[in-house]
PDB file of C-alpha atoms in Angstrom:
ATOM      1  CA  UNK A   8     -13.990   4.789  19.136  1.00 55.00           C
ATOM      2  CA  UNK A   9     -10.167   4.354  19.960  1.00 57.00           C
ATOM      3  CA  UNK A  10      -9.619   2.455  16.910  1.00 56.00           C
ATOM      4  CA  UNK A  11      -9.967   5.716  14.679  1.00 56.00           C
ATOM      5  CA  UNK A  12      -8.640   7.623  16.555  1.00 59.00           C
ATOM      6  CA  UNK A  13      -5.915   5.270  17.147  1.00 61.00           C
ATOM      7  CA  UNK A  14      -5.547   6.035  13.333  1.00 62.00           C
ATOM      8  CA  UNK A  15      -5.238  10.170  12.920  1.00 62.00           C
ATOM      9  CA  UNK A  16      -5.187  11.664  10.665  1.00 62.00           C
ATOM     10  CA  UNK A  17      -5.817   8.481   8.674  1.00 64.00           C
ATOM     11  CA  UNK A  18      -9.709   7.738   7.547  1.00 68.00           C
ATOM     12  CA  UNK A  19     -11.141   4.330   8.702  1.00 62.00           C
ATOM     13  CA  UNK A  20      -9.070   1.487  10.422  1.00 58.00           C
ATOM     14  CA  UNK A  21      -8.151  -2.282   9.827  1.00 63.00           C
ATOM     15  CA  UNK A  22     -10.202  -4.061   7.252  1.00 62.00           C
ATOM     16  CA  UNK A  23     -10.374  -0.532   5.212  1.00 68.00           C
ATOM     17  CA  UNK A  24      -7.895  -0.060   2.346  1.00 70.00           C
ATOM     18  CA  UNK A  25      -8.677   3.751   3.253  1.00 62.00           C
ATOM     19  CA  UNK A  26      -4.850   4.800   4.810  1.00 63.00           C
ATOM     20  CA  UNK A  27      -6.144   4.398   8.745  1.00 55.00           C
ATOM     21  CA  UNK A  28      -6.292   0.515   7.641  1.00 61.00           C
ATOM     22  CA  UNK A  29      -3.094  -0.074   5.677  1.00 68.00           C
ATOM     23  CA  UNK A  30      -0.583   2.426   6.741  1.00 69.00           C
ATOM     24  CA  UNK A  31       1.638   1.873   9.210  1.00 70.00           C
ATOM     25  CA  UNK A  32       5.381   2.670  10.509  1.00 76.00           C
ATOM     26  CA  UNK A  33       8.435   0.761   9.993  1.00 82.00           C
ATOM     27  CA  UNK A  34      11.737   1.034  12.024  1.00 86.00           C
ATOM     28  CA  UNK A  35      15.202  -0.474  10.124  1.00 88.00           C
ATOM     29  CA  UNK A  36      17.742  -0.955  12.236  1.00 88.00           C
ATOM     30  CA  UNK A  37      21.224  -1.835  10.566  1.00 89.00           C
ATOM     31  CA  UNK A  38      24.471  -0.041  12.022  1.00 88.00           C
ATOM     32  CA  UNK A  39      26.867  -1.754   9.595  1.00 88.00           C
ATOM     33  CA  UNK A  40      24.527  -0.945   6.228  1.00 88.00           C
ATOM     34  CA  UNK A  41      22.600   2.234   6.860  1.00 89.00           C
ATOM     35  CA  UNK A  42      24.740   5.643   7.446  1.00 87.00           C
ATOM     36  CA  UNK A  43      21.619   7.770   7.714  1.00 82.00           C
ATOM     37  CA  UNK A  44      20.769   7.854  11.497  1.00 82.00           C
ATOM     38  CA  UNK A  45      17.063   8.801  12.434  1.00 80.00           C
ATOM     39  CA  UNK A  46      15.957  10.277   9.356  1.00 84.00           C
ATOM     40  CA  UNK A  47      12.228   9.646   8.304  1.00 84.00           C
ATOM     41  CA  UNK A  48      11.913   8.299   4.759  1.00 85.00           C
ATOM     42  CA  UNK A  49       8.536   9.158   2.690  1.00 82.00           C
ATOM     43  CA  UNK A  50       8.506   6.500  -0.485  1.00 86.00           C
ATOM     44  CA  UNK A  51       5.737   4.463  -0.662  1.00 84.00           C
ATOM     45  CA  UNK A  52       5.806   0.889   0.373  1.00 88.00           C
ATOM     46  CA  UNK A  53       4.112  -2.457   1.335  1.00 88.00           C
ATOM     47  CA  UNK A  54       4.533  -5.164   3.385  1.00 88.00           C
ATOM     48  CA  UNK A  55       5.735  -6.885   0.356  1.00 91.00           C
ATOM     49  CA  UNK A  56       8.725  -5.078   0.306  1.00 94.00           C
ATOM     50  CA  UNK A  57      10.229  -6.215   3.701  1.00 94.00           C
ATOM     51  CA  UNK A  58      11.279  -9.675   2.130  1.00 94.00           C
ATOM     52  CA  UNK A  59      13.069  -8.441  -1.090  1.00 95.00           C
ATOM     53  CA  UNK A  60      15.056  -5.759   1.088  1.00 95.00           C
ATOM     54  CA  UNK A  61      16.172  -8.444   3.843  1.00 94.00           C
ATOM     55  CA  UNK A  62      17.642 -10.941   0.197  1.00 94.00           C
ATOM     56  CA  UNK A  63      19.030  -7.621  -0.860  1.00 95.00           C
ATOM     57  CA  UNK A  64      20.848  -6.783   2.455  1.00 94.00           C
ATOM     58  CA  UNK A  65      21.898 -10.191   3.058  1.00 94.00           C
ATOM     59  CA  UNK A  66      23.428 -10.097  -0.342  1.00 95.00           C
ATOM     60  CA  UNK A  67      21.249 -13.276  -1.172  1.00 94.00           C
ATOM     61  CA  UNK A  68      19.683 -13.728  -4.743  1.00 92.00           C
ATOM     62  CA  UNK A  69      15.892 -14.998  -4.729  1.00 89.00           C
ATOM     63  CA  UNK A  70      16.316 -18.356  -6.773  1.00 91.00           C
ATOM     64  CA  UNK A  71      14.378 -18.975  -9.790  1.00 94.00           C
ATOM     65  CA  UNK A  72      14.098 -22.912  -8.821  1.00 96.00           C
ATOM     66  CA  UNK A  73      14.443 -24.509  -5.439  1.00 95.00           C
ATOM     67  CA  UNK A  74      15.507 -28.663  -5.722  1.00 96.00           C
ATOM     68  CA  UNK A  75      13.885 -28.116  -9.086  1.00 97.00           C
ATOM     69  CA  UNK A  76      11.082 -26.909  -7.876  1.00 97.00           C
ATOM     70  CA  UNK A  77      10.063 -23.275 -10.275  1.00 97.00           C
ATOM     71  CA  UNK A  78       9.429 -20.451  -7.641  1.00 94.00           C
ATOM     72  CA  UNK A  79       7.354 -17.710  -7.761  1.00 93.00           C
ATOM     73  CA  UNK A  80       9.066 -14.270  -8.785  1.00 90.00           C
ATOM     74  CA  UNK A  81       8.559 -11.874  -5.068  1.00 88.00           C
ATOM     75  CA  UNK A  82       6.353  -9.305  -5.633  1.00 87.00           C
ATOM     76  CA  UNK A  83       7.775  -6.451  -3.646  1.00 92.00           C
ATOM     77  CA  UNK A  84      10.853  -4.037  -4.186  1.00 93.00           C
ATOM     78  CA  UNK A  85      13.194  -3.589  -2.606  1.00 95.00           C
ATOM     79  CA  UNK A  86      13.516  -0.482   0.103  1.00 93.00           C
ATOM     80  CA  UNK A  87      17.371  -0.876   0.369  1.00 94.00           C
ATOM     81  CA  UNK A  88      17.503   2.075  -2.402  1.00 93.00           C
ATOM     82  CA  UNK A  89      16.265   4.589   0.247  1.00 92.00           C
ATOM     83  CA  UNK A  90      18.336   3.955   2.958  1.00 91.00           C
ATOM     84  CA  UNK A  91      20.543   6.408   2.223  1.00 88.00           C
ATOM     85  CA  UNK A  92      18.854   8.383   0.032  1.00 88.00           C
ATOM     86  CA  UNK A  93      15.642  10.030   1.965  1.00 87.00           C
ATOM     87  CA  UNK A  94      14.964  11.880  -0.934  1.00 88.00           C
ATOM     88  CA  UNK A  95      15.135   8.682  -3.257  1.00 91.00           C
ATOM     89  CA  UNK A  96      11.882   8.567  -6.032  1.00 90.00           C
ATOM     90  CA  UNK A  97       9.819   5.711  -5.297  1.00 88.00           C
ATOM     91  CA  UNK A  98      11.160   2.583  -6.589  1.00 90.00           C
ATOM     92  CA  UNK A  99       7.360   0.966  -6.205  1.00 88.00           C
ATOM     93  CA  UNK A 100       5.013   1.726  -9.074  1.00 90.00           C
ATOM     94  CA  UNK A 101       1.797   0.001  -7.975  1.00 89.00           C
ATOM     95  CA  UNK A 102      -0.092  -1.515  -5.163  1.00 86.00           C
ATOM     96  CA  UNK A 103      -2.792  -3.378  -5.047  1.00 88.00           C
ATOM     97  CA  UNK A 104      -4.831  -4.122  -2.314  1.00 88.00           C
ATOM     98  CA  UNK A 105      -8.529  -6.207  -0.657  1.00 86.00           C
ATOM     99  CA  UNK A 106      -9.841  -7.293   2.398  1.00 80.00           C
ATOM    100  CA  UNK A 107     -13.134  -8.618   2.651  1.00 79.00           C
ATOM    101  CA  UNK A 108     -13.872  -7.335  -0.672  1.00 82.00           C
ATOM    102  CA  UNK A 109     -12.704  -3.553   0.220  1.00 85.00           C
ATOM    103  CA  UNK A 110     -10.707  -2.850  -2.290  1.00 89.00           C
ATOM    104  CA  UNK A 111      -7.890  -0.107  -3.586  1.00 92.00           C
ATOM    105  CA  UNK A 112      -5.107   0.536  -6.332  1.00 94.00           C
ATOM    106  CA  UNK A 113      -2.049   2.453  -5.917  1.00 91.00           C
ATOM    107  CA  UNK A 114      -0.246   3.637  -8.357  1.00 94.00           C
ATOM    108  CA  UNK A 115       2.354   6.289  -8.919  1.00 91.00           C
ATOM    109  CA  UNK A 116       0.619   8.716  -5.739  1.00 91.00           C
ATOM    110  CA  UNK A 117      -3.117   7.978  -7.203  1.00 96.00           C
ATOM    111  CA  UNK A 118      -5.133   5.851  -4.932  1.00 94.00           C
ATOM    112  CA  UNK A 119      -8.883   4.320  -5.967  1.00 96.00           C
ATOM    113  CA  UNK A 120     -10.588   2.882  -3.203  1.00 93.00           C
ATOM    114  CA  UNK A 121     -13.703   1.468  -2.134  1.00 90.00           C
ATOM    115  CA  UNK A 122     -15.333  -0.066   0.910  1.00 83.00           C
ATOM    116  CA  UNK A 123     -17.080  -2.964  -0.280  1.00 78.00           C
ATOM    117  CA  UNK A 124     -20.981  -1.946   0.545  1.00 67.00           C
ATOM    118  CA  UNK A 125     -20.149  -0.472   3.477  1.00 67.00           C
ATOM    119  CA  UNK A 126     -21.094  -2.717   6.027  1.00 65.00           C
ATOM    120  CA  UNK A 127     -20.241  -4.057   9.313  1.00 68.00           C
ATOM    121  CA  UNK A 128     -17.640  -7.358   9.947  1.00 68.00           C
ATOM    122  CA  UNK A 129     -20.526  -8.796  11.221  1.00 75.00           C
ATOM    123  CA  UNK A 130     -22.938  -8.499   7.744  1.00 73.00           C
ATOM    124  CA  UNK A 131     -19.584 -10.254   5.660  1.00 68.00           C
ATOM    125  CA  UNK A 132     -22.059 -13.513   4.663  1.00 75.00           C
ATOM    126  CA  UNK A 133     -23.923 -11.017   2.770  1.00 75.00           C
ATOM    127  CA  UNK A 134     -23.845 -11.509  -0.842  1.00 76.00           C
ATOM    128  CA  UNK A 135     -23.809  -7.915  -2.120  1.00 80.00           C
ATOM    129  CA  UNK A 136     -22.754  -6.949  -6.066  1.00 82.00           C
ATOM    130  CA  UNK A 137     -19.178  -5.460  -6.883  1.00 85.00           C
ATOM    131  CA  UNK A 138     -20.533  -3.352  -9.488  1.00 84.00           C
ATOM    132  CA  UNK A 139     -22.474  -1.334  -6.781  1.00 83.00           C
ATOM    133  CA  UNK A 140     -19.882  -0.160  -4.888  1.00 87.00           C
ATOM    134  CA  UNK A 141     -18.151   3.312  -4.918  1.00 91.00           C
ATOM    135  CA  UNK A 142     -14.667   4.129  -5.641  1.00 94.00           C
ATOM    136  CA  UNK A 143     -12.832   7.222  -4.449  1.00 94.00           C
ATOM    137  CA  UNK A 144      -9.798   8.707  -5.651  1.00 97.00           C
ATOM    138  CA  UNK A 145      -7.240  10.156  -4.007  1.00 93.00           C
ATOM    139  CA  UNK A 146      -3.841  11.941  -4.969  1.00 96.00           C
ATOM    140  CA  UNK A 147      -2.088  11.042  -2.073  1.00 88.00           C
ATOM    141  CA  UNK A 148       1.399  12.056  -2.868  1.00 89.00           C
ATOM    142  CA  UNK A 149      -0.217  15.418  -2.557  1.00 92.00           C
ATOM    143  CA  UNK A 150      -3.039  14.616  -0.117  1.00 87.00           C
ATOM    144  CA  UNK A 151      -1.148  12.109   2.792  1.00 82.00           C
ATOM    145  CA  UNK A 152      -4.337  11.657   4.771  1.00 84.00           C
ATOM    146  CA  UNK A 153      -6.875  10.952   2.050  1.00 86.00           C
ATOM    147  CA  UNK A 154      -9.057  13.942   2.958  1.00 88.00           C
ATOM    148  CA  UNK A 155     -10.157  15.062  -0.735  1.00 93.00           C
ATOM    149  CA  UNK A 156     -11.980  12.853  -2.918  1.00 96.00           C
ATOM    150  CA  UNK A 157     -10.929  13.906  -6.224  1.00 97.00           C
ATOM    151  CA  UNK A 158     -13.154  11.417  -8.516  1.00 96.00           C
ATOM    152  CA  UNK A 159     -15.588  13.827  -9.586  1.00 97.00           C
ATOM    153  CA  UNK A 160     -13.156  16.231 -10.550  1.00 98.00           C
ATOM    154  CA  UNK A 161     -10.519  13.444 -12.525  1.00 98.00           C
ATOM    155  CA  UNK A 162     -12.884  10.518 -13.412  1.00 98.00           C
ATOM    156  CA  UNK A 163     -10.649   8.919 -16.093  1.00 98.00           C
ATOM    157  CA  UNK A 164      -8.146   8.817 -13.803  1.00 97.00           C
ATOM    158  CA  UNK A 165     -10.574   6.968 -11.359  1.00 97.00           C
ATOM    159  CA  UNK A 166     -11.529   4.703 -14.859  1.00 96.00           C
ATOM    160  CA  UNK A 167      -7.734   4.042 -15.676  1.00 97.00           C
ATOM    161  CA  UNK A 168      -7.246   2.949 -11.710  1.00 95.00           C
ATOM    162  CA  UNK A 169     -10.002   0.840 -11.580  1.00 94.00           C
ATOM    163  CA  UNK A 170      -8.565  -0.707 -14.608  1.00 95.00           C
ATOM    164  CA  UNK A 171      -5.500  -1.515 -13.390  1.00 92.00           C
ATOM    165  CA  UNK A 172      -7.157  -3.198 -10.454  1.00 88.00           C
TER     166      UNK A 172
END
């Protein structure tokens, strides 16, 4: 229904780690930092990224302790490095993602990812096994809408993703 194709060229939709689930646009505004006007930038990033860049563009440091309270390190990267540089290399090395035990693993343009039994929202109480599952592999730095499922053709790279995860 609308909800893939909401989603072209992207596979699947929310609730998928498939790209038609997790990818979305982002629009920085910021006359006084950013030169570039209007440009599209391609690096990969993640939600996680959108709080590092604001400490970085505020100039603020993330503290270490808090009333002496030990805080957790942020997970993300900064984007601030491609603001002005479109064609920038990634600064992110790896991603991990799972919803509803859909799972994936980016890392460097590789992506492993598998729907979790493939079921509907609806069958979630289900108790299914992990180890059942099927995991894809894409290269998406070379294939941006998922469409080739490479892990017959590279299956240690699909073992050294799954790995990682």
């Amino acid at each position: 229904g609308w909800a893939m194709a909401g989603n072209t060229p992207f596979r699947y939709f929310k609730q998928s780690e498939h790209r038609g689930g997790q990818h979305d646009a982002l629009v920085v505004h910021w006359p006084k930092g950013i030169e570039a006007k209007g440009e599209i930038r391609s690096q990969y990033h993640h939600i996680s990224d959108i709080a590092p860049t604001i400490m970085e563009a505020a100039g603020i440091e993330v503290p270490e302790t808090y009333h002496g309270i030990p805080q957790q390190p942020m997970d993300g990267v900064s984007m601030a490095y491609s603001f002005d540089a479109p064609d920038a290399p990634n600064a992110k090395k790896r991603q991990y993602y799972e919803m509803f035990g859909n799972r994936a693993i980016w890392v460097d343009g590789w992506k492993a990812v598998t729907l979790h039994a493939k079921r509907m929202p609806w069958e979630l109480a289900v108790v299914l096994p992990f180890e059942q599952d099927e995991w894809e592999l894409y290269h998406v730095a070379e294939d941006f809408s998922e469409s080739t499922d490479l892990a017959a053709e590279h299956p240690e790279k699909l073992e050294e993703l799954i790995a990682i995860f």
